[in-house]
Amino acid sequence: MPDFLFRLNRWQLALASGLLMGLSFSPFPFPFLLFPAFALLMRLSALSGSFREAAYFSYPAFLLWNVITTYWLTMATVIGGVAAILANSAIMAVVFGLMHLCLKRLKNRAFAFISAAAIWVSYEWMHLHWDLAWPWLILANAWSTWTFAVQYIEFTGFLSVSFLTIIIAFFLGDGIGALRTNPVSSGLGQGFAKPEPRKKPLLTAAGLWLGSILLSLLIHWQTDFEPEGYTNVVVVQPNYDSYLPLAGYEDTTTPLLELTAMIDSVVTANTHIMFWPENALMGRVSQISRSSNDLHLFQKAAQWNVPIVTGAAFFMYYQNEQPPRVHRTDYLGRPFNIFNSAVAFFPDGSFEHYNKIRLVPIVERMPFAHTLSRLPLNLDWGDITGFGRGEHMHVFEATNGVLAPAVVCYDSVFPSVVRESVLMGAGFVAVITNDGWWGRTSGHLQHYEFARLRAIELRRAVVRSANNGISGMITADGRPHTRTEYWTRTAFELQVPTSTRLTFYARYGDWFNLLMLLTAIAGIAVSFRKRG
């Protein structure tokens, strides 16, 4: 490690690390910067004497990382965006404090590194499964721009990339002396010489990185990407202005008529299904009544002989089933909830829907609403909670018999949600989203890039229909096939390769993450025993 790095104090180490982590994520194609970033955090840990110090001094690193990567959250809601950035940084700092305990107390360095990395991966996994889930800054997502290097996630799931990243960083840090706690001589008085690099951990770091890339390339070379067939899919990008009521229109019918007129010139006799983005259909949709907009879509579906799958606000009434604890009631006393949904209009007049499972905390749904509603407070929980939460995945059938989900926006960064659709027989994955809330920031770029990891994990082509962009297709090896420009109105047809083969990850799910959790528990247990 260069002399000046040894002279950095903990605040300086934190800021340098946070900057490197921020530059590792899209739109910056430098995921390898995570290696020196966590090597610097390793140095910070060595200079910290306790869990509290490690968490306290690492907080600026995680805060800077969150700001650089997800500043665009404030464009949707300033208060919510700031709160999310501050809270997520604090959670990360606490996790790093636990990692510090393993790095500090476990004498076997390999076990210390593995345990600390497992703690981080366990945090990322658990952060996918609670009401405050925010998986945007999972380390593996940084590698979505280098998909040639992570083809092995079809066996492990994408969190294995996070684990490998931290392990490589720790061996790198160990090799250049990050664990050293003594000061370096400034040439004025007594001090200690900078340690010589240790070749074994440096070679281990280099071997792990190069070996993982070679393994990834080998897996790609040996994988059979020959599709079982093709499905002709029309993708629509309406380019509505999300910041204007009804996108600036005076009613909900005019934009619909404009959209279907545009699609008339795109749909063909060979089209099997079409996808419109989240919020493309304005106005309410319900299973108990049909609006004039609904009837128009049924007419067009019959005319084109193509199922139309579009995003909409779906008013679901509980008629024959028990409503959930948190629900709304209309003026007639009928229980219902509003869902952010994908709704499908079929040529035969049938109707299907999928209710979004993963809702953005605060922005779409109040976290822990189900539990909070049990408190003795005179509040209308159904109204203040926001959207209802879907419970089950649904796949829609194209006219050629191929199945596909319409994963709604935030759903697409949760592997378990997309995996469920593949287990239900999906031949490809469709994502419908409205990325217009973030303007021309890195938010919509990151959302597109992250979908490349879902394609690799499940070996399915991913079709994206986005309101303002980026729409298009990603192939089963994670390569971009088609990309639209942002803030462009367009509709086009894609010939989408389909497959029903299941990857190891699709079959067995989060086995790697469970292994990491058990390892993390063991590491923490041993580190506390060592203290005693």
Coordinates of C-alpha atoms in Angstrom, one line a residue:
M1 CA 0.0 0.0 0.0
P2 CA 1.5 3.4 -0.9
D3 CA 2.8 5.5 2.0
F4 CA 0.1 8.1 1.7
L5 CA -2.6 5.5 2.1
F6 CA -1.0 4.5 5.4
R7 CA -1.1 8.1 6.6
L8 CA -4.9 8.5 5.9
N9 CA -7.0 8.7 9.0
R10 CA -10.3 7.0 9.4
W11 CA -12.4 9.8 8.0
Q12 CA -10.2 10.0 4.9
L13 CA -10.3 6.3 4.4
A14 CA -14.1 6.3 4.7
L15 CA -14.5 9.1 2.1
A16 CA -12.0 7.5 -0.3
S17 CA -13.8 4.2 0.0
G18 CA -17.2 5.8 -0.5
L19 CA -16.0 7.6 -3.7
L20 CA -14.7 4.3 -5.1
M21 CA -17.9 2.4 -4.4
G22 CA -19.9 5.2 -6.0
L23 CA -17.8 5.0 -9.1
S24 CA -18.2 1.2 -9.3
F25 CA -21.9 1.4 -10.2
S26 CA -23.6 2.2 -13.5
P27 CA -23.4 4.5 -15.3
F28 CA -19.7 4.1 -14.4
P29 CA -18.4 0.8 -15.9
F30 CA -15.8 0.2 -13.2
P31 CA -17.0 -2.5 -10.8
F32 CA -13.5 -3.6 -10.0
L33 CA -13.2 -0.3 -7.9
L34 CA -15.0 -2.3 -5.2
F35 CA -11.8 -4.1 -4.6
P36 CA -9.7 -1.1 -3.4
A37 CA -12.9 0.3 -1.8
F38 CA -13.3 -2.6 0.6
A39 CA -9.5 -2.8 1.1
L40 CA -9.7 0.7 2.4
L41 CA -12.6 -0.3 4.7
M42 CA -10.4 -3.1 5.9
R43 CA -7.7 -0.6 6.8
L44 CA -10.4 1.5 8.6
S45 CA -11.4 -1.6 10.6
A46 CA -7.8 -2.2 11.6
L47 CA -7.6 1.4 12.9
S48 CA -10.9 1.0 14.8
G49 CA -10.9 -0.4 18.3
S50 CA -14.5 -1.4 18.7
F51 CA -17.8 -2.2 16.9
R52 CA -19.0 1.3 17.7
E53 CA -15.9 2.9 16.2
A54 CA -16.0 0.8 13.0
A55 CA -19.7 1.6 12.5
Y56 CA -19.2 5.3 13.3
F57 CA -16.3 5.9 11.0
S58 CA -17.6 3.8 8.2
Y59 CA -20.9 5.7 8.0
P60 CA -19.5 8.5 5.8
A61 CA -18.3 5.9 3.3
F62 CA -21.7 4.3 3.0
L63 CA -23.4 7.7 2.9
L64 CA -21.3 8.9 0.1
W65 CA -21.8 5.7 -1.8
N66 CA -25.6 5.9 -1.4
V67 CA -25.6 9.6 -2.5
I68 CA -23.5 9.0 -5.6
T69 CA -25.5 6.0 -6.7
T70 CA -29.0 6.7 -5.7
Y71 CA -29.3 10.6 -5.5
W72 CA -32.1 10.3 -8.0
L73 CA -34.4 9.0 -5.3
T74 CA -35.1 12.6 -4.3
M75 CA -36.6 13.3 -7.7
A76 CA -39.6 11.1 -6.8
T77 CA -39.9 12.3 -3.2
V78 CA -37.3 14.5 -1.5
I79 CA -38.2 13.5 2.0
G80 CA -38.5 9.8 1.2
G81 CA -35.3 9.9 -0.9
V82 CA -33.2 11.6 1.8
A83 CA -34.7 9.3 4.5
A84 CA -33.9 6.2 2.4
I85 CA -30.3 7.3 1.8
L86 CA -29.6 8.1 5.5
A87 CA -31.3 4.9 6.8
N88 CA -29.7 2.6 4.3
S89 CA -26.2 4.0 5.1
A90 CA -26.8 3.5 8.8
I91 CA -27.8 -0.1 8.3
M92 CA -24.7 -0.7 6.2
A93 CA -22.5 0.9 9.0
V94 CA -24.0 -1.5 11.6
V95 CA -23.3 -4.5 9.3
F96 CA -19.7 -3.3 8.8
G97 CA -19.4 -3.1 12.6
L98 CA -20.2 -6.8 12.7
M99 CA -17.7 -7.5 10.0
H100 CA -15.1 -5.6 12.0
L101 CA -15.6 -8.0 14.9
C102 CA -14.6 -11.0 12.7
L103 CA -11.7 -9.2 11.1
K104 CA -10.4 -8.1 14.5
R105 CA -11.0 -11.1 16.7
L106 CA -10.7 -14.2 14.5
K107 CA -7.0 -15.3 14.3
N108 CA -7.4 -17.4 11.2
R109 CA -7.4 -14.8 8.5
A110 CA -9.1 -17.0 5.9
F111 CA -11.9 -17.8 8.3
A112 CA -12.1 -14.1 9.3
F113 CA -12.4 -12.9 5.7
I114 CA -15.0 -15.6 4.8
S115 CA -17.0 -14.8 7.9
A116 CA -16.9 -11.1 7.3
A117 CA -17.9 -11.4 3.7
A118 CA -20.7 -13.8 4.7
I119 CA -22.1 -11.2 7.1
W120 CA -22.3 -8.7 4.3
V121 CA -24.0 -11.2 1.9
S122 CA -26.4 -12.2 4.7
Y123 CA -27.4 -8.6 5.2
E124 CA -28.0 -8.2 1.4
W125 CA -30.1 -11.3 1.4
M126 CA -32.2 -10.3 4.4
H127 CA -32.5 -6.8 3.0
L128 CA -34.5 -8.4 0.1
H129 CA -37.1 -9.9 2.5
W130 CA -38.6 -7.2 4.7
D131 CA -40.8 -4.2 4.4
L132 CA -37.9 -1.8 4.1
A133 CA -36.2 -3.8 1.3
W134 CA -33.9 -1.7 -0.8
P135 CA -31.6 -4.0 -2.8
W136 CA -30.3 -1.3 -5.2
L137 CA -26.8 -1.2 -3.7
I138 CA -26.2 -4.9 -3.5
L139 CA -22.5 -5.2 -4.5
A140 CA -23.3 -7.7 -7.3
N141 CA -25.4 -5.1 -9.1
A142 CA -22.2 -3.2 -9.9
W143 CA -21.1 -6.1 -12.0
S144 CA -24.2 -5.9 -14.3
T145 CA -22.1 -3.9 -16.7
W146 CA -19.5 -6.8 -16.8
T147 CA -21.8 -9.7 -17.4
F148 CA -19.0 -11.7 -19.1
A149 CA -17.4 -12.1 -15.7
V150 CA -20.4 -13.4 -13.7
Q151 CA -21.9 -16.1 -15.8
Y152 CA -21.6 -18.5 -12.9
I153 CA -24.6 -16.9 -11.1
E154 CA -26.9 -19.3 -13.0
F155 CA -25.7 -21.8 -10.4
T156 CA -25.4 -19.6 -7.3
G157 CA -27.6 -16.6 -7.7
F158 CA -26.2 -13.1 -8.0
L159 CA -25.2 -12.7 -4.3
S160 CA -22.2 -15.0 -4.8
V161 CA -20.7 -12.1 -6.8
S162 CA -20.9 -9.9 -3.7
F163 CA -19.2 -12.6 -1.6
L164 CA -16.4 -13.0 -4.1
T165 CA -15.9 -9.3 -4.5
I166 CA -15.3 -8.8 -0.7
I167 CA -13.1 -11.9 -0.4
I168 CA -10.9 -10.6 -3.2
A169 CA -10.8 -7.2 -1.7
F170 CA -9.8 -8.6 1.7
F171 CA -6.9 -10.7 0.3
L172 CA -5.8 -7.6 -1.7
G173 CA -5.9 -5.5 1.5
D174 CA -4.0 -8.2 3.5
G175 CA -1.4 -8.4 0.8
I176 CA -0.7 -4.6 0.8
G177 CA -0.7 -4.3 4.5
A178 CA -4.1 -2.9 5.3
L179 CA -4.3 -4.8 8.6
R180 CA -1.2 -3.0 9.9
T181 CA -2.1 -0.9 13.0
N182 CA 1.2 0.8 13.6
P183 CA 1.9 4.3 12.1
V184 CA 4.3 5.0 9.3
S185 CA 7.3 7.1 9.9
S186 CA 7.1 10.6 8.5
G187 CA 10.8 11.1 8.6
L188 CA 10.5 13.2 11.7
G189 CA 11.3 11.2 14.7
Q190 CA 10.5 7.6 15.5
G191 CA 8.1 5.5 13.4
F192 CA 7.7 2.3 11.5
A193 CA 8.6 1.4 7.9
K194 CA 5.9 0.7 5.4
P195 CA 5.5 -3.1 5.3
E196 CA 6.5 -5.0 2.3
P197 CA 3.7 -6.5 0.2
R198 CA 2.8 -10.1 1.1
K199 CA 2.9 -12.2 -2.1
K200 CA 0.6 -15.1 -1.0
P201 CA -2.5 -13.0 -0.3
L202 CA -1.9 -10.9 -3.4
L203 CA -1.6 -14.0 -5.5
T204 CA -4.7 -15.4 -3.9
A205 CA -6.6 -12.2 -4.8
A206 CA -5.4 -12.2 -8.3
G207 CA -6.1 -16.0 -8.7
L208 CA -9.6 -15.7 -7.4
W209 CA -10.5 -12.8 -9.7
L210 CA -8.9 -14.2 -12.9
G211 CA -10.1 -17.7 -12.0
S212 CA -13.7 -16.5 -11.6
I213 CA -13.5 -14.7 -15.0
L214 CA -12.1 -17.8 -16.7
L215 CA -14.8 -19.9 -15.1
S216 CA -17.4 -17.5 -16.3
L217 CA -16.2 -17.6 -19.8
L218 CA -16.0 -21.4 -19.7
I219 CA -19.6 -21.6 -18.5
H220 CA -20.7 -19.2 -21.3
W221 CA -18.9 -21.2 -23.9
Q222 CA -20.4 -24.5 -22.7
T223 CA -24.0 -23.2 -22.2
D224 CA -26.5 -24.1 -24.9
F225 CA -28.3 -20.9 -25.8
E226 CA -30.2 -22.4 -28.7
P227 CA -33.9 -21.4 -28.1
E228 CA -36.8 -23.8 -28.1
G229 CA -38.7 -21.3 -30.2
Y230 CA -39.5 -17.6 -30.7
T231 CA -42.3 -15.3 -29.7
N232 CA -43.1 -12.2 -31.5
V233 CA -43.6 -9.4 -28.9
V234 CA -44.7 -5.8 -29.5
V235 CA -43.1 -3.5 -27.0
V236 CA -44.6 0.0 -26.4
Q237 CA -42.8 3.1 -25.0
P238 CA -45.5 5.8 -24.6
N239 CA -43.2 8.5 -23.2
Y240 CA -45.8 10.0 -20.9
D241 CA -44.6 12.8 -18.6
S242 CA -44.9 11.3 -15.1
Y243 CA -44.8 14.7 -13.4
L244 CA -48.0 16.0 -15.0
P245 CA -51.6 14.9 -14.0
L246 CA -52.8 12.4 -16.6
A247 CA -49.5 13.1 -18.4
G248 CA -50.8 16.5 -19.5
Y249 CA -54.0 15.2 -21.1
E250 CA -57.4 16.4 -20.3
D251 CA -58.9 12.8 -20.1
T252 CA -57.7 9.2 -20.0
T253 CA -59.2 8.2 -23.4
T254 CA -57.2 10.5 -25.7
P255 CA -53.8 9.1 -24.8
L256 CA -55.1 5.6 -25.2
L257 CA -56.5 6.3 -28.6
E258 CA -53.2 7.8 -29.7
L259 CA -51.3 4.8 -28.4
T260 CA -53.4 2.2 -30.1
A261 CA -53.3 4.2 -33.4
M262 CA -49.5 4.1 -33.2
I263 CA -49.5 0.4 -32.5
D264 CA -51.8 -0.3 -35.5
S265 CA -48.7 0.3 -37.8
V266 CA -46.5 -2.1 -35.8
V267 CA -48.6 -5.1 -34.9
T268 CA -48.7 -7.9 -37.5
A269 CA -50.5 -11.2 -38.2
N270 CA -47.5 -12.9 -36.6
T271 CA -47.6 -10.9 -33.3
H272 CA -48.2 -13.2 -30.3
I273 CA -48.4 -10.8 -27.4
M274 CA -47.7 -7.1 -26.5
F275 CA -46.5 -5.3 -23.4
W276 CA -47.2 -1.8 -22.4
P277 CA -45.4 -0.2 -19.4
E278 CA -46.4 0.5 -15.9
N279 CA -49.1 3.2 -15.7
A280 CA -49.6 3.1 -19.4
L281 CA -53.3 2.7 -19.0
M282 CA -54.7 5.7 -17.1
G283 CA -57.9 5.6 -15.1
R284 CA -59.2 2.9 -12.9
V285 CA -59.5 -0.8 -13.9
S286 CA -61.7 -3.1 -11.9
Q287 CA -62.8 -6.7 -12.1
I288 CA -66.4 -5.8 -11.3
S289 CA -67.0 -3.2 -14.0
R290 CA -65.7 -2.3 -17.4
S291 CA -64.9 1.3 -18.4
S292 CA -65.0 2.6 -22.0
N293 CA -61.2 2.3 -22.0
D294 CA -61.4 -1.3 -21.1
L295 CA -63.9 -2.0 -23.8
H296 CA -61.6 -0.2 -26.3
L297 CA -58.8 -2.5 -25.4
F298 CA -60.9 -5.6 -25.6
Q299 CA -61.9 -4.5 -29.1
K300 CA -58.3 -3.9 -30.2
A301 CA -57.2 -7.2 -28.7
A302 CA -59.8 -8.9 -30.8
Q303 CA -59.0 -6.9 -33.9
W304 CA -55.3 -7.7 -33.6
N305 CA -55.8 -11.2 -32.2
V306 CA -53.1 -10.3 -29.6
P307 CA -53.3 -10.2 -25.8
I308 CA -52.5 -6.7 -24.5
V309 CA -50.7 -6.7 -21.2
T310 CA -50.4 -3.2 -19.7
G311 CA -49.6 -1.5 -16.4
A312 CA -52.6 0.1 -14.5
A313 CA -54.0 1.0 -11.2
F314 CA -56.2 -2.1 -10.4
F315 CA -59.2 -1.7 -8.0
M316 CA -59.6 -5.2 -6.7
Y317 CA -62.9 -5.8 -4.8
Y318 CA -63.1 -8.6 -2.3
Q319 CA -66.4 -10.3 -3.1
N320 CA -66.3 -13.9 -2.1
E321 CA -63.0 -13.9 -0.2
Q322 CA -62.0 -12.5 3.2
P323 CA -60.3 -9.1 2.7
P324 CA -56.8 -8.6 4.2
R325 CA -56.5 -6.8 7.5
V326 CA -55.4 -3.6 5.7
H327 CA -58.0 -2.6 3.1
R328 CA -60.1 0.2 1.9
T329 CA -63.9 0.6 1.8
D330 CA -65.9 2.4 -0.8
Y331 CA -69.1 4.5 -0.3
L332 CA -71.2 1.4 -0.5
G333 CA -69.2 -0.3 2.2
R334 CA -67.5 -2.7 -0.2
P335 CA -64.0 -3.7 0.8
F336 CA -61.3 -3.2 -1.9
N337 CA -57.6 -2.4 -2.4
I338 CA -55.8 -0.5 -5.1
F339 CA -52.8 -2.4 -6.6
N340 CA -50.0 -1.4 -8.9
S341 CA -50.8 -4.1 -11.4
A342 CA -50.3 -5.7 -14.8
V343 CA -53.6 -6.3 -16.4
A344 CA -54.2 -8.3 -19.6
F345 CA -57.0 -8.0 -22.1
F346 CA -57.4 -11.1 -24.3
P347 CA -58.9 -11.5 -27.8
D348 CA -61.6 -13.8 -26.4
G349 CA -62.8 -11.2 -24.0
S350 CA -61.2 -12.7 -20.9
F351 CA -59.3 -10.6 -18.4
E352 CA -56.3 -11.4 -16.1
H353 CA -54.2 -9.5 -13.6
Y354 CA -51.0 -9.6 -11.6
N355 CA -50.6 -7.5 -8.5
K356 CA -47.1 -6.2 -7.9
I357 CA -45.4 -8.1 -5.0
R358 CA -42.5 -5.9 -4.2
L359 CA -43.6 -2.3 -3.5
V360 CA -41.2 0.6 -3.0
P361 CA -41.1 1.4 0.8
I362 CA -42.8 4.7 1.7
V363 CA -43.3 5.7 -2.0
E364 CA -45.8 2.9 -2.7
R365 CA -46.6 1.4 0.6
M366 CA -46.1 2.2 4.3
P367 CA -43.7 -0.3 5.8
F368 CA -45.1 -2.7 8.4
A369 CA -48.6 -1.4 7.8
H370 CA -50.1 -4.9 8.6
T371 CA -48.4 -4.8 12.0
L372 CA -49.0 -1.2 12.8
S373 CA -52.7 -1.5 12.0
R374 CA -53.1 -3.6 15.1
L375 CA -52.3 -0.6 17.3
P376 CA -55.3 1.0 19.1
L377 CA -55.2 4.1 16.9
N378 CA -58.3 5.6 15.2
L379 CA -56.7 5.7 11.7
D380 CA -57.9 4.7 8.2
W381 CA -55.0 2.3 7.6
G382 CA -56.3 1.2 4.2
D383 CA -56.1 4.8 2.9
I384 CA -52.7 5.8 4.5
T385 CA -51.0 2.5 3.6
G386 CA -50.9 3.1 -0.1
F387 CA -51.0 0.3 -2.6
G388 CA -52.1 -3.2 -1.7
R389 CA -49.4 -5.9 -1.8
G390 CA -49.7 -8.8 -4.2
E391 CA -49.0 -12.2 -2.9
H392 CA -48.5 -14.5 -5.9
M393 CA -46.8 -14.3 -9.3
H394 CA -48.9 -14.7 -12.5
V395 CA -47.9 -15.6 -16.0
F396 CA -49.7 -14.5 -19.1
E397 CA -50.2 -16.8 -22.2
A398 CA -49.3 -15.6 -25.7
T399 CA -51.3 -16.8 -28.7
N400 CA -48.5 -19.3 -29.5
G401 CA -48.9 -20.9 -26.0
V402 CA -45.7 -19.4 -24.5
L403 CA -46.0 -18.1 -21.0
A404 CA -44.4 -14.9 -19.6
P405 CA -44.8 -12.7 -16.6
A406 CA -45.2 -8.9 -16.6
V407 CA -42.8 -8.1 -13.7
V408 CA -43.7 -4.6 -12.5
C409 CA -40.8 -2.2 -12.1
Y410 CA -39.2 -2.8 -8.6
D411 CA -40.1 -6.5 -8.8
S412 CA -37.3 -7.0 -11.3
V413 CA -34.5 -6.4 -8.8
F414 CA -35.7 -9.3 -6.6
P415 CA -34.5 -12.6 -8.0
S416 CA -37.0 -14.6 -6.1
V417 CA -39.9 -12.9 -7.8
V418 CA -38.6 -13.4 -11.3
R419 CA -37.6 -17.0 -10.4
E420 CA -41.1 -17.8 -9.4
S421 CA -42.4 -16.9 -12.9
V422 CA -39.8 -19.2 -14.5
L423 CA -40.8 -22.1 -12.2
M424 CA -44.4 -21.5 -13.4
G425 CA -43.2 -22.1 -17.0
A426 CA -42.3 -18.7 -18.3
G427 CA -40.4 -18.9 -21.6
F428 CA -39.1 -15.4 -21.3
V429 CA -39.4 -12.5 -18.8
A430 CA -41.1 -9.2 -19.4
V431 CA -40.6 -6.2 -17.2
I432 CA -43.0 -3.3 -17.4
T433 CA -41.8 -0.2 -15.7
N434 CA -42.2 3.6 -15.4
D435 CA -38.6 5.0 -15.0
G436 CA -39.8 8.5 -15.8
W437 CA -39.8 9.6 -12.1
W438 CA -36.0 9.9 -12.2
G439 CA -35.5 12.0 -15.3
R440 CA -32.3 11.8 -17.2
T441 CA -30.3 10.5 -14.2
S442 CA -28.5 7.2 -13.7
G443 CA -31.6 5.6 -12.1
H444 CA -33.2 4.3 -15.3
L445 CA -29.8 3.2 -16.6
Q446 CA -29.2 1.2 -13.5
H447 CA -32.6 -0.4 -13.6
Y448 CA -31.9 -1.6 -17.2
E449 CA -28.5 -2.9 -16.3
F450 CA -29.6 -4.8 -13.2
A451 CA -32.1 -6.8 -15.4
R452 CA -29.1 -8.3 -17.2
L453 CA -28.3 -10.3 -14.0
R454 CA -31.9 -11.8 -14.0
A455 CA -31.3 -13.0 -17.6
I456 CA -28.1 -14.9 -16.6
E457 CA -29.5 -16.3 -13.3
L458 CA -32.5 -17.9 -15.1
R459 CA -31.2 -18.0 -18.8
R460 CA -34.2 -16.2 -20.1
A461 CA -34.4 -13.3 -22.5
V462 CA -35.7 -10.2 -20.7
V463 CA -38.1 -7.9 -22.5
R464 CA -38.4 -4.4 -21.1
S465 CA -41.3 -2.0 -21.8
A466 CA -40.6 1.3 -20.1
N467 CA -42.6 4.5 -20.2
N468 CA -39.7 6.8 -21.0
G469 CA -36.9 4.3 -21.6
I470 CA -35.0 2.1 -21.7
S471 CA -37.1 -0.4 -23.5
G472 CA -35.8 -3.4 -25.5
M473 CA -34.4 -6.9 -25.0
I474 CA -31.6 -8.5 -23.1
T475 CA -30.5 -12.0 -24.2
A476 CA -30.1 -15.0 -22.0
D477 CA -26.4 -14.4 -21.5
G478 CA -27.0 -10.9 -20.2
R479 CA -26.0 -9.0 -23.4
P480 CA -28.1 -6.0 -24.5
H481 CA -29.9 -6.9 -27.7
T482 CA -32.1 -3.8 -28.2
R483 CA -32.1 -0.5 -26.4
T484 CA -34.3 2.5 -27.0
E485 CA -33.3 6.1 -26.3
Y486 CA -34.7 7.8 -23.2
W487 CA -37.6 10.3 -23.7
T488 CA -38.7 8.7 -27.0
R489 CA -42.1 7.6 -28.0
T490 CA -42.0 4.4 -30.0
A491 CA -43.4 0.9 -30.5
F492 CA -41.7 -2.0 -32.2
E493 CA -41.8 -5.8 -32.5
L494 CA -39.1 -8.2 -31.2
Q495 CA -38.5 -11.8 -32.0
V496 CA -37.9 -13.1 -28.5
P497 CA -36.1 -16.5 -28.0
T498 CA -37.9 -18.7 -25.5
S499 CA -36.8 -21.6 -23.4
T500 CA -38.2 -23.8 -20.6
R501 CA -34.9 -25.2 -19.4
L502 CA -34.2 -24.6 -15.7
T503 CA -30.9 -23.4 -14.4
F504 CA -29.4 -24.8 -11.2
Y505 CA -30.4 -21.5 -9.4
A506 CA -33.9 -21.7 -10.8
R507 CA -34.3 -25.3 -9.4
Y508 CA -32.7 -24.8 -6.0
G509 CA -33.0 -21.1 -5.3
D510 CA -31.1 -19.4 -2.5
W511 CA -29.0 -22.3 -1.3
F512 CA -25.8 -20.2 -1.5
N513 CA -27.4 -17.4 0.5
L514 CA -28.5 -19.9 3.2
L515 CA -24.9 -21.2 3.4
M516 CA -23.7 -17.6 3.8
L517 CA -26.1 -17.0 6.7
L518 CA -24.9 -20.1 8.5
T519 CA -21.3 -19.0 8.0
A520 CA -22.0 -15.5 9.2
I521 CA -23.7 -16.9 12.4
A522 CA -20.7 -19.2 13.0
G523 CA -18.2 -16.3 12.5
I524 CA -20.1 -14.0 14.8
A525 CA -20.5 -16.7 17.5
V526 CA -16.7 -17.5 17.4
S527 CA -15.7 -13.8 17.5
F528 CA -17.8 -13.3 20.6
R529 CA -16.4 -16.4 22.2
K530 CA -12.9 -15.2 21.5
R531 CA -13.7 -12.0 23.3
G532 CA -14.6 -14.0 26.4

